[in-house]
Coordinates of C-alpha atoms in Angstrom, one line a residue:
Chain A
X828 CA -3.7 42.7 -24.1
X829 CA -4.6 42.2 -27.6
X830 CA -7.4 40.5 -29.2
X831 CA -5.6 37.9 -30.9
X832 CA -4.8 36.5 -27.4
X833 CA -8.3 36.7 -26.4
X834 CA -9.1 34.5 -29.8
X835 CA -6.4 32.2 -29.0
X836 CA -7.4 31.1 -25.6
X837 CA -11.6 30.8 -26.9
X838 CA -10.2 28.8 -29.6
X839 CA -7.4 26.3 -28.2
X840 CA -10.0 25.7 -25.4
X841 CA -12.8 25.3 -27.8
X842 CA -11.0 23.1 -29.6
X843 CA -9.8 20.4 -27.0
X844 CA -13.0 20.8 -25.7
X845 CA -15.1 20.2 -28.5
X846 CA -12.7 17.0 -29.7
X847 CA -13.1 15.4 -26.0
X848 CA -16.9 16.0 -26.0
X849 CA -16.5 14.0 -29.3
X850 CA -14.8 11.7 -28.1
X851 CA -16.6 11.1 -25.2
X852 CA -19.9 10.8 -27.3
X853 CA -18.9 8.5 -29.5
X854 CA -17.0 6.3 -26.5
X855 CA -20.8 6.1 -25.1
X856 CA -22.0 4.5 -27.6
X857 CA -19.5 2.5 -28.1
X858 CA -18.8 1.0 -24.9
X859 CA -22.4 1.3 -24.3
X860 CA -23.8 -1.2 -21.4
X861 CA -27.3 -2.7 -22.3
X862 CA -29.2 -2.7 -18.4
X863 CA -32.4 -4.1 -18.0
X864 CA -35.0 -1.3 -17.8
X865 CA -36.4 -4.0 -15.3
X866 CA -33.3 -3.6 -13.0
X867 CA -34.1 0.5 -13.3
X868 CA -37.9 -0.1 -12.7
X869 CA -37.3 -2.4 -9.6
X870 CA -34.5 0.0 -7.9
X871 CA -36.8 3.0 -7.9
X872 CA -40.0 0.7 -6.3
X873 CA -37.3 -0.4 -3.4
X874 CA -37.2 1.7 -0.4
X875 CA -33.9 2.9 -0.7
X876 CA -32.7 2.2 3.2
X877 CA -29.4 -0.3 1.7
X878 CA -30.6 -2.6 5.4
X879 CA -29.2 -5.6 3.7
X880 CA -32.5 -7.6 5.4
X881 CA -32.5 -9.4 1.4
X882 CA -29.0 -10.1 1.8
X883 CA -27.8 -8.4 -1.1
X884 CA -25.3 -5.1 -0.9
X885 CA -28.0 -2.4 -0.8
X886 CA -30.8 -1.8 -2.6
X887 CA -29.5 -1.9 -6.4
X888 CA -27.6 -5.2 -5.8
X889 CA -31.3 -6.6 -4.8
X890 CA -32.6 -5.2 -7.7
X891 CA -30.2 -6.4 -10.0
X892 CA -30.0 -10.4 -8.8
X893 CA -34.1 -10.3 -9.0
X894 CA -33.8 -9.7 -12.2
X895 CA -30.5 -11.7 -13.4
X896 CA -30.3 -14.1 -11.0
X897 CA -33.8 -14.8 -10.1
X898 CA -33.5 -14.1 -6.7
X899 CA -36.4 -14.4 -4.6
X900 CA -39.3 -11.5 -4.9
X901 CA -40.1 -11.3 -1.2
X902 CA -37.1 -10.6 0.2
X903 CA -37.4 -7.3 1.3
X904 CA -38.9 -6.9 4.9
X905 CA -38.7 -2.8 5.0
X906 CA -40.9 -2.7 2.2
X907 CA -43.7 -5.2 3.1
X908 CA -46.3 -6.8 0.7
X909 CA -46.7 -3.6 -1.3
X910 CA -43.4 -3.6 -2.9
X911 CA -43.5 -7.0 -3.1
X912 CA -46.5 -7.0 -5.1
X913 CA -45.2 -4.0 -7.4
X914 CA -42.1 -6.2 -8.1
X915 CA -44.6 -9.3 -9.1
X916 CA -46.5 -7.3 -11.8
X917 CA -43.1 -6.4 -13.5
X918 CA -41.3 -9.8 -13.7
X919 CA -44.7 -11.3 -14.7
X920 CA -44.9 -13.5 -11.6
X921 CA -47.4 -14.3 -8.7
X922 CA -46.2 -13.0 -5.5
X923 CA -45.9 -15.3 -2.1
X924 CA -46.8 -13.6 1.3
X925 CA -44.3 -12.1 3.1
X926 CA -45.0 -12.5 6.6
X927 CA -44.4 -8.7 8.7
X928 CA -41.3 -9.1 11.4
X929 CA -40.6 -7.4 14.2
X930 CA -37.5 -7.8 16.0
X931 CA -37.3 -8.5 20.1
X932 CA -34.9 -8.6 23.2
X933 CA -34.7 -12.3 24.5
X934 CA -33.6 -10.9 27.5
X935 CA -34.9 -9.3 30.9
X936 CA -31.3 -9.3 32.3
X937 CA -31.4 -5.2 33.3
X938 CA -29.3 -3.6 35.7
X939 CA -31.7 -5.0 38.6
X940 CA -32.1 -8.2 38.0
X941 CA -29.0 -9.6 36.0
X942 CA -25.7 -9.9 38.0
X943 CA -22.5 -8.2 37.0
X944 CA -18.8 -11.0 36.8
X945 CA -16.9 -8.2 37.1
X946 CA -16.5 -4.4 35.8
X947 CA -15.9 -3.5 32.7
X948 CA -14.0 -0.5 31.3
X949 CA -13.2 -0.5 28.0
X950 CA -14.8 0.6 24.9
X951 CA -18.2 1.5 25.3
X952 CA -19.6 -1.4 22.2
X953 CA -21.1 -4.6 22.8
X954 CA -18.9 -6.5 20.2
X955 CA -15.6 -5.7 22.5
X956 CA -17.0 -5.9 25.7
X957 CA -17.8 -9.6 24.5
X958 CA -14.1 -10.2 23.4
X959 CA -13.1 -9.7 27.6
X960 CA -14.1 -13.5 28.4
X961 CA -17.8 -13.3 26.7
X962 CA -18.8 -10.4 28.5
X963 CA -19.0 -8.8 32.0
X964 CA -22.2 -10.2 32.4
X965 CA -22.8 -13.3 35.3
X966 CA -25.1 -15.0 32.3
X967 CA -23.3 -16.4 29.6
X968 CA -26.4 -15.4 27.3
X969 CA -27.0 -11.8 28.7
X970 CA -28.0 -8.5 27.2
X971 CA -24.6 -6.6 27.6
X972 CA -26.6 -3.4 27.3
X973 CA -24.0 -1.1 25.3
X974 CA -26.7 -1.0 22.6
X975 CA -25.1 -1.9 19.7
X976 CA -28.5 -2.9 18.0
X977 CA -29.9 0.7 18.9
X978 CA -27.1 1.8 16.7
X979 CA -27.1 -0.7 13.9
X980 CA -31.1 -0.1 13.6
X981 CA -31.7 2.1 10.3
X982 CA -34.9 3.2 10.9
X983 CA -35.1 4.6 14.5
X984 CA -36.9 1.6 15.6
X985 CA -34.9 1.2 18.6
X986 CA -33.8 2.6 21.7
X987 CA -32.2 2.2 25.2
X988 CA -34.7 1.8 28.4
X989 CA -33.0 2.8 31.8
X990 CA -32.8 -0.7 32.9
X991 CA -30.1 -1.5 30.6
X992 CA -32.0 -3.4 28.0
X993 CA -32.6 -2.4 24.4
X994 CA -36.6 -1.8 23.2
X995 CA -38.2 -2.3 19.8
X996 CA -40.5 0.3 18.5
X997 CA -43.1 -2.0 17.0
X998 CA -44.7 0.8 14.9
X999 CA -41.4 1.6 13.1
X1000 CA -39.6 -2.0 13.0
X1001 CA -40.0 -3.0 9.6
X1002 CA -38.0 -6.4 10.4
X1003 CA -34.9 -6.2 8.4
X1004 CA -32.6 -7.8 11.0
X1005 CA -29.7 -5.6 11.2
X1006 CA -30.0 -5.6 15.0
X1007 CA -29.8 -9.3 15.4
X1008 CA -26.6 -9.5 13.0
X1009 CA -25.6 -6.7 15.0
X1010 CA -25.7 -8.4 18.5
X1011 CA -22.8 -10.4 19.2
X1012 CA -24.9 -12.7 21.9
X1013 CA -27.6 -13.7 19.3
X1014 CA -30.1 -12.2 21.8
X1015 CA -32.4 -9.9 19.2
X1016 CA -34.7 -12.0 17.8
X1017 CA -37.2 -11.7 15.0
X1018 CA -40.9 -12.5 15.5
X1019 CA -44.2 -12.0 13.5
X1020 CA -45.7 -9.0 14.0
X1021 CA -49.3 -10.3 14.4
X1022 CA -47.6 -12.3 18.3
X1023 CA -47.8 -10.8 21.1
X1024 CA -46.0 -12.8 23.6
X1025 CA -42.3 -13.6 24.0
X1026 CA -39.8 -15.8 25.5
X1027 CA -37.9 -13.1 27.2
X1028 CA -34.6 -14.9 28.0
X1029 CA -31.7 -16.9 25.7
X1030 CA -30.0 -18.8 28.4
X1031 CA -29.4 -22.1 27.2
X1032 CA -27.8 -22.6 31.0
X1033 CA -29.1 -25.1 34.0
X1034 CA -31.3 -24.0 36.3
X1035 CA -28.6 -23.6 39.3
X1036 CA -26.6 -21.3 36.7
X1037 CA -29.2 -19.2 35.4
X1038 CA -30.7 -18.5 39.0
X1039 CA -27.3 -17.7 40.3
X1040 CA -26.8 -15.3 37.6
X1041 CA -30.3 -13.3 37.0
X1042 CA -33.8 -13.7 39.0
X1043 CA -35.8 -13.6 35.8
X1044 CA -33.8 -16.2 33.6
X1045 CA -35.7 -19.6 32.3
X1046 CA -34.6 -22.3 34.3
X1047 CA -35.4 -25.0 32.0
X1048 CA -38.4 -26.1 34.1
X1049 CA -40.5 -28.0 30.4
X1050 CA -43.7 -26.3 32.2
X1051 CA -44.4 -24.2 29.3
X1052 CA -43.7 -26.8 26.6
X1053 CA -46.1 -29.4 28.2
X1054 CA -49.2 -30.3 26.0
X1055 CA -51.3 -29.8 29.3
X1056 CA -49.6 -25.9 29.5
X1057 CA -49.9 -25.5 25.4
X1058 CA -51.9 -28.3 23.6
X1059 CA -51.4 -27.0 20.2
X1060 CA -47.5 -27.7 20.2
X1061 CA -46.2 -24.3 19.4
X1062 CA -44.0 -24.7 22.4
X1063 CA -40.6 -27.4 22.4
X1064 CA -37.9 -27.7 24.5
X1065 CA -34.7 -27.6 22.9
X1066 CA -32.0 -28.9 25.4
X1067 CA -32.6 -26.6 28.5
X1068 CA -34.7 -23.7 26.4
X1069 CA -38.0 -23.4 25.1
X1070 CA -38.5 -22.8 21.5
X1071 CA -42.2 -21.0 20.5
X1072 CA -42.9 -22.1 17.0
X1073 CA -44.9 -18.8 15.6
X1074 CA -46.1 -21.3 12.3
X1075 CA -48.3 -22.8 14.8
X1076 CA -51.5 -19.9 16.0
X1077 CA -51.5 -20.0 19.7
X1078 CA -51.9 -17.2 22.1
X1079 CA -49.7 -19.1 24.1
X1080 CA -51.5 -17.7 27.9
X1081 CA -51.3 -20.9 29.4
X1082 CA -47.0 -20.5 29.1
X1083 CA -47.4 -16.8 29.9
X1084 CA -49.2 -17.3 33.1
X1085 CA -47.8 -21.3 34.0
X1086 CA -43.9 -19.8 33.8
X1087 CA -42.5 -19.4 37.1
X1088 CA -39.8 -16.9 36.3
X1089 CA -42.6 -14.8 34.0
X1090 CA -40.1 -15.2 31.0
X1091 CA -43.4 -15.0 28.9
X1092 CA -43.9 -11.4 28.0
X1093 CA -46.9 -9.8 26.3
X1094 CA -46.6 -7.1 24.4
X1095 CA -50.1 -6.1 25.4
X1096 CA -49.8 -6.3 28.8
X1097 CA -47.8 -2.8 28.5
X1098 CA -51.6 -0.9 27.4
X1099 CA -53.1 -2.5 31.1
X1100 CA -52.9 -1.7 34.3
X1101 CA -51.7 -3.6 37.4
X1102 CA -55.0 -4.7 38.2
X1103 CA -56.6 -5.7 34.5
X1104 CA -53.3 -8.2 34.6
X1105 CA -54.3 -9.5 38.0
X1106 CA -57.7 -10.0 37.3
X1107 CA -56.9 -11.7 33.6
X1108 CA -54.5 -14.5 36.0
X1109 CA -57.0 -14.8 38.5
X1110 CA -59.5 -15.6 35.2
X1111 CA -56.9 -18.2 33.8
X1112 CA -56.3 -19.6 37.1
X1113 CA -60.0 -20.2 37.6
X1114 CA -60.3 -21.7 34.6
X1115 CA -57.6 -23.8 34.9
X1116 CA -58.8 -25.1 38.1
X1117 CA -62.2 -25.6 36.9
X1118 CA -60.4 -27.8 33.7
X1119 CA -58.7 -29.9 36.2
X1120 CA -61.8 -30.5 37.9
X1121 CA -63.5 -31.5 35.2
X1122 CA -60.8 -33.5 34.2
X1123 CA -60.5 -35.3 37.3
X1124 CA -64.3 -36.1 37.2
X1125 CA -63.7 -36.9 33.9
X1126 CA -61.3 -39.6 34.8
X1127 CA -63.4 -41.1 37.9
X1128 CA -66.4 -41.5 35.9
X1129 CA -64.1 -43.6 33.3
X1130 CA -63.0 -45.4 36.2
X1131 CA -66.2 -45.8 37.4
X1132 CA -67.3 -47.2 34.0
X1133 CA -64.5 -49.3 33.5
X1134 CA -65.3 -51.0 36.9
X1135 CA -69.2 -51.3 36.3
X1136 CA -68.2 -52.8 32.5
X1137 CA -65.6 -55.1 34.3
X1138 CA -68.4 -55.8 37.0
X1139 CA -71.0 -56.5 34.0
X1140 CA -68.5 -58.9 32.3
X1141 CA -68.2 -60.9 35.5
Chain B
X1196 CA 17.5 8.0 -18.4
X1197 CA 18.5 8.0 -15.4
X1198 CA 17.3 5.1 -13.0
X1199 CA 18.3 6.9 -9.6
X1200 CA 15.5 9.5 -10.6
X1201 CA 13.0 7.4 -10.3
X1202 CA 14.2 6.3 -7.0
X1203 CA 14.5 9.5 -5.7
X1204 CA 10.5 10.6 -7.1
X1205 CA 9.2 7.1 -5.2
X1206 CA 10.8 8.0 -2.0
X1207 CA 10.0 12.1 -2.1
X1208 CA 6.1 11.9 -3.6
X1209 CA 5.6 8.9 -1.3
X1210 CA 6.8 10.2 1.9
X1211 CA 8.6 13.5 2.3
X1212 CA 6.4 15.0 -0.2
X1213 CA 3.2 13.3 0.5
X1214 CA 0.5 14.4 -1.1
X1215 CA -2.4 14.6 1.4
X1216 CA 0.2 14.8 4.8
X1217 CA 3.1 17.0 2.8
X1218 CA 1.6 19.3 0.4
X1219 CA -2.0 19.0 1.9
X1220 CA -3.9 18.0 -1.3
X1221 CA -6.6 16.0 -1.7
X1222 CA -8.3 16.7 1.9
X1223 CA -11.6 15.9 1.1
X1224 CA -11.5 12.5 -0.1
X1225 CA -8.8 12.2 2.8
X1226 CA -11.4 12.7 5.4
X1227 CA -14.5 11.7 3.5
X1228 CA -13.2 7.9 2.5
X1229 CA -11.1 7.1 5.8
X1230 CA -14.1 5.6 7.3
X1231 CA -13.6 2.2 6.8
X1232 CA -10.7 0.1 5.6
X1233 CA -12.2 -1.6 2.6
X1234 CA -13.5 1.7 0.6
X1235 CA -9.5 3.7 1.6
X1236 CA -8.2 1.0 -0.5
X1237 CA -10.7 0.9 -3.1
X1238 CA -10.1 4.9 -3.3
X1239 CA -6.7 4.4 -3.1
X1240 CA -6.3 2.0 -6.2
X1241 CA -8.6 4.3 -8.1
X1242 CA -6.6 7.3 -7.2
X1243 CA -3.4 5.4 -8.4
X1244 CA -5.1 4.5 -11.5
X1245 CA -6.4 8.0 -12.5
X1246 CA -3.2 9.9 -11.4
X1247 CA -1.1 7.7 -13.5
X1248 CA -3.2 8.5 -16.4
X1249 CA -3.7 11.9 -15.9
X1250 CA 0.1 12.3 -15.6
X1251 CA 0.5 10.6 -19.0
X1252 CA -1.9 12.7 -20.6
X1253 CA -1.6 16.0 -19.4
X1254 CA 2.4 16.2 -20.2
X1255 CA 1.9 14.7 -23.1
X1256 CA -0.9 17.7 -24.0
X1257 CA 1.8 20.0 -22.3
X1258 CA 4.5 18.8 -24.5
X1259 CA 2.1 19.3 -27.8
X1260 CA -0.2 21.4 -27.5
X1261 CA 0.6 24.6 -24.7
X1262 CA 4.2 24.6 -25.4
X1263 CA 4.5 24.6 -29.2
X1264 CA 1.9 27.0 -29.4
X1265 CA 3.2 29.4 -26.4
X1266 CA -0.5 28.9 -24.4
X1267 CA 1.1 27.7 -21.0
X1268 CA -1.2 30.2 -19.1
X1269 CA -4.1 27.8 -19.9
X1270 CA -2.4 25.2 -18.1
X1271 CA -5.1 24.8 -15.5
X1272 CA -8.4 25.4 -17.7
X1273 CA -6.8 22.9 -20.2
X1274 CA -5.5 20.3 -17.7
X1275 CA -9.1 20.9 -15.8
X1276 CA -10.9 19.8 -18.9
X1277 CA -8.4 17.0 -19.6
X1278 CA -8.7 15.2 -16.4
X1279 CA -12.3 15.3 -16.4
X1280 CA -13.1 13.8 -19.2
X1281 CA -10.1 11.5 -18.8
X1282 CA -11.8 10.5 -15.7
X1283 CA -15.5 10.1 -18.1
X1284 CA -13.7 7.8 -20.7
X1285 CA -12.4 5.8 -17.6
X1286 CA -15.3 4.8 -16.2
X1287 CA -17.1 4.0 -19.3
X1288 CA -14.6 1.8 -20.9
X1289 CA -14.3 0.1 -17.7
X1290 CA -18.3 -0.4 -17.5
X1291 CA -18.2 -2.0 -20.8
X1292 CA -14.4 -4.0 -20.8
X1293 CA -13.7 -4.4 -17.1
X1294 CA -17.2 -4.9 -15.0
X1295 CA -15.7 -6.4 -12.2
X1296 CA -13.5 -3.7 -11.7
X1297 CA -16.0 -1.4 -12.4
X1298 CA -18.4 -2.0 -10.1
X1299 CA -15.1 -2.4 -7.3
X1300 CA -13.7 1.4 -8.1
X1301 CA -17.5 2.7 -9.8
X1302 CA -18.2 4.7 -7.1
X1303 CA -14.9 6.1 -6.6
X1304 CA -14.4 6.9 -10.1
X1305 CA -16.4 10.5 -10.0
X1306 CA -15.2 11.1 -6.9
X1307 CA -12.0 11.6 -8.5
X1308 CA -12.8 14.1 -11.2
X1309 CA -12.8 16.9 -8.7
X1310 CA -9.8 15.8 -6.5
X1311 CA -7.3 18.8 -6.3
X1312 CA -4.3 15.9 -5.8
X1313 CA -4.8 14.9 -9.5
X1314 CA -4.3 18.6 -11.1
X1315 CA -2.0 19.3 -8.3
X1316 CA 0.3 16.2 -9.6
X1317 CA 0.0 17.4 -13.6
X1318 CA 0.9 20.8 -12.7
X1319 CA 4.0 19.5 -10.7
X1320 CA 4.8 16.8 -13.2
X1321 CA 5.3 20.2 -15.0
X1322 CA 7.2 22.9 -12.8
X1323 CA 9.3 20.2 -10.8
X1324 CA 13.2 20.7 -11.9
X1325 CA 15.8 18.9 -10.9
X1326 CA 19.2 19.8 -9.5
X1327 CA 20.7 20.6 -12.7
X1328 CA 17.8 22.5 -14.0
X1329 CA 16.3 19.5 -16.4
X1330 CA 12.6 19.0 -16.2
X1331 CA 10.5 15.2 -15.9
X1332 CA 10.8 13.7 -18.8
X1333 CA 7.6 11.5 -19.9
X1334 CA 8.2 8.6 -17.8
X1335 CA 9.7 10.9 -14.9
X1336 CA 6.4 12.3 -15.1
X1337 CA 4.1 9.0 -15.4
X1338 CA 6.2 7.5 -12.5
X1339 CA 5.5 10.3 -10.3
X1340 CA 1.8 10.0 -10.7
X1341 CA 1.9 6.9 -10.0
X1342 CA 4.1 7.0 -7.0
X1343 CA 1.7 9.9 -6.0
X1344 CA -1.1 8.1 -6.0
X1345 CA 0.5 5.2 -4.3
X1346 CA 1.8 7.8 -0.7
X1347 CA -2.2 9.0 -1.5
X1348 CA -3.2 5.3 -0.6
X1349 CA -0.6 5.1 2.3
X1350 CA -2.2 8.4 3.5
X1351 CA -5.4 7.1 3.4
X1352 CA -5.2 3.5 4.6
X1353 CA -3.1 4.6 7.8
X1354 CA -5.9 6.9 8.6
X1355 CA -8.8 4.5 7.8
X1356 CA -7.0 1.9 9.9
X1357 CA -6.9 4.6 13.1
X1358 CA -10.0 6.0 12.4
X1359 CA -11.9 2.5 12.6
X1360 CA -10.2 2.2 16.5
X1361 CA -11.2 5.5 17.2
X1362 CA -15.0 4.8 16.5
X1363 CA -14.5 2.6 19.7
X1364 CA -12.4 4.7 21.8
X1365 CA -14.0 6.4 24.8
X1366 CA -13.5 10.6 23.8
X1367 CA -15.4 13.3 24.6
X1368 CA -19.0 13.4 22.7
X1369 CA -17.8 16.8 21.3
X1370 CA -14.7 15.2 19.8
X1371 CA -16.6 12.0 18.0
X1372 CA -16.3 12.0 14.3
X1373 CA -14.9 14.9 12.3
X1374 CA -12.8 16.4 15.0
X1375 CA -11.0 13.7 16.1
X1376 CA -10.0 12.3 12.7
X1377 CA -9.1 16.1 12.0
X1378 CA -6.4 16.2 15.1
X1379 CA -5.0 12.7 14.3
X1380 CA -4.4 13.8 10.4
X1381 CA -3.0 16.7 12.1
X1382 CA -1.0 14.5 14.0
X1383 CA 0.2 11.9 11.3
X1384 CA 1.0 14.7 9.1
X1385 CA 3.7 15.9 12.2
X1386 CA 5.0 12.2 11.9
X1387 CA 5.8 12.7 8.4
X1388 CA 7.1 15.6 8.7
X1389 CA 10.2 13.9 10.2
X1390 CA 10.8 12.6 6.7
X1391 CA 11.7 16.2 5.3
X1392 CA 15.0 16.1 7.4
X1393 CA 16.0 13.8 4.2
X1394 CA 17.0 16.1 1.9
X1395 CA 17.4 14.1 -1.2
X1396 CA 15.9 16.2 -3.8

């Protein structure tokens, strides 16, 4: 081995490495890409979890159509009104509200209540179990329970409960949606976080069905939507399934105790006991009674007066 | 130039001699990539793209610079060096010039730099011989980079197609993920293995 071999190889390597690092230097500049530092500024305020709840590919792609294509500045749910704000003082404009989401089961079709059509075998995933005739489910609209939301969630915010049906994790949902585009029944819903109670079913099914099917299914009975059940409106039927309107502030009790399935749930009810739930129906009922009294004496002292005016007339 | 070569590289560096299931190069992005169907084929048209280009470039840096000055034992340092920035000039020119593409193969592009089937495909554009003891020419050479990269694709597209079934197939929580898609390149690999019965080299 002698040195001039040594020399060659430093020096023919040298060489085609020094002309492509030239190269390549003066390529950047030429074919160099102006980006926003906007774009950059954005991208590193965003939370990085690529949910899609904005409806852009990931992150960056949110980023990037804020800033060229003007998207909207509240669309993304993960990072609340903080990032929202943050993205407000550096495109110069005045943030809107986003309202916090959580998402929720509309279903209480577990293992013990719901019926089973038939048994299913194949893969264990929601989205082929619905391909074999919409599900092995008896309910058309039924939580198959194969927890395909659980897996879609990107933040841990979800898991399976022994009955069968998925739960939210209120503290760690930070609303982005994947689990409702995940569900092939439509059955996650979003809601605001500040509500506590929930319709609790999705069947869109008559009464006889939805009884045959599952014992705690909504039946379609209009009792919850009635103004005399929920006088500020938050509640409307839509064909054979009530609709809660969450625009309209209502702690919607009167629906929650009125329903006679108990499709109402409240969250808060899980932090009371047996009792403390008893005794708040027992409350409502009172009142309620007391209310129609009133409103009954109400009405007989109209009639009364109408008569003594009619009387007076005469 | 004869057209029957060409024929013969398309047919051998597709199948027999497949580069991920035949000579077992390129693993990595073979089992990193096969997840879903949309990002094998966006691999696999960048890995067309680059190998094609490499191919070009490193015999034509073979041809003028190593032989002529007697320096083929820094074949792999040199071709090493090539690729990568080969790979670099790629993606900028393609940023600037081509921004559709670039943001369909960007994140594939520096991926590529480090994928063994590139240098593995310059190096044989360079030590294949033919029957009669003739070397690839230039387009022998570009041609089998190309056709390289297109059984890389085939490799990769067949297994991203199988491994999105298997994510709902019913195996043994031991077996989900990486060991399953290991056995069934394992197994594919067998498949084309029948291919080396045809002897047409």
């Amino acid at each position: 081995m002698d040195t001039t071999q040594i020399l060659t190889a430093f020096l023919s390597v040298g060489l085609i490495g020094a002309v492509l690092g030239a190269v390549l230097a003066y390529a950047s500049k030429v074919f160099h890409v102006a980006v926003d530092p906007k774009v950059e500024k954005i991208g590193e305020i965003l939370p990085q979890a690529n949910c899609g709840a904005c409806g852009y590919p990931g992150c960056s792609g949110y980023a990037d159509a804020v800033v060229s294509k003007g998207a909207a500045i509240n669309l993304c749910s993960p990072g609340g009104q903080g990032v929202v704000d943050q993205i407000a003082e550096i495109m110069g404009v005045t943030a809107a509200a986003s309202e916090p989401m959580v998402a929720y089961c509309a279903c209480s079709g577990s293992k013990a209540n719901a019926k089973d059509r038939f048994e299913y075998y194949g893969p264990k995933s929601c989205a082929s179990a619905v391909f074999v005739s919409g599900g092995h489910k008896a309910c058309d609209y039924g939580c198959l329970g194969f927890a395909d939301c659980v897996e879609a969630c990107p933040f841990d915010a979800m898991g399976m409960g022994d009955d069968g049906l998925p739960y939210v994790i209120d503290d760690k949902c930070v609303g982005c949606g994947a689990c409702v585009r995940a569900c092939p029944k439509g059955i996650m819903k979003m809601m605001p976080k500040g509500a506590t109670v929930y319709l609790s079913c999705s069947s869109k099914a008559k009464g006889k069905e939805v009884t045959d099917a599952c014992t705690v299914g909504c039946i379609g009975c209009k009792i919850c939507s009635l103004p005399k059940t929920t006088p500020s409106g938050a509640i409307k039927m839509e064909g054979d399934l009530p609709v809660v309107n969450y625009s309209i502030e209502d702690t919607l009790t009167g629906a929650k105790f009125k329903c006679p399935k108990g499709c109402f749930i409240d969250k808060a009810d899980k932090n009371k006991t047996a009792e403390q739930i008893a005794s708040e129906k027992e409350a409502f009922k009172a009142e309620e009674a007391k209310a129609s009294e009133a409103a009954k004496k109400a009405a007989l002292e109209k009639a009364a007066a109408a008569k003594a005016a009619q009387e007076n007339a005469q | 130039m004869d057209f029957s070569h060409l024929v013969v590289i398309a047919v051998s560096s597709i199948f027999i001699n497949n580069f991920v299931l035949g000579r077992f190069l390129g693993i990595c992005p073979f089992v990193g990539v096969s997840k879903k169907l949309d990002s094998a084929v966006g691999m696999g048209m960048a890995v067309i793209f680059v190998m094609t280009l490499a191919s070009i470039v490193t015999y034509t840096i073979q041809k003028f610079i190593l032989d002529p000055y007697d320096i083929q034992y820094l074949q792999t340092i040199a071709f090493i060096l090539v690729i990568a920035s080969l790979v670099q000039f790629i993606e900028m020119f393609m940023k600037k010039n081509m921004p559709s593409l670039y943001s369909a193969l960007g994140i594939f592009l520096p991926l590529i730099t480090t994928n063994c089937a590139v240098l593995g495909v310059a190096i044989l554009n360079i030590d294949s011989t033919w029957a009669d003891g003739t070397k690839y020419n230039f387009i022998e050479s570009a041609w089998n980079g190309f056709t390289g990269g297109v059984g890389f694709t085939v490799a990769l597209v067949l297994m991203a197609g199988i491994r999105e079934r298997l994510e709902l197939a019913d195996i043994p929580e031991s077996m989900k993920g990486l060991p399953i898609a290991f056995v069934t390149s394992a197994l594919i690999a067998m498949a084309f293995l029948g291919f080396s019965g045809m002897s047409i080299m």
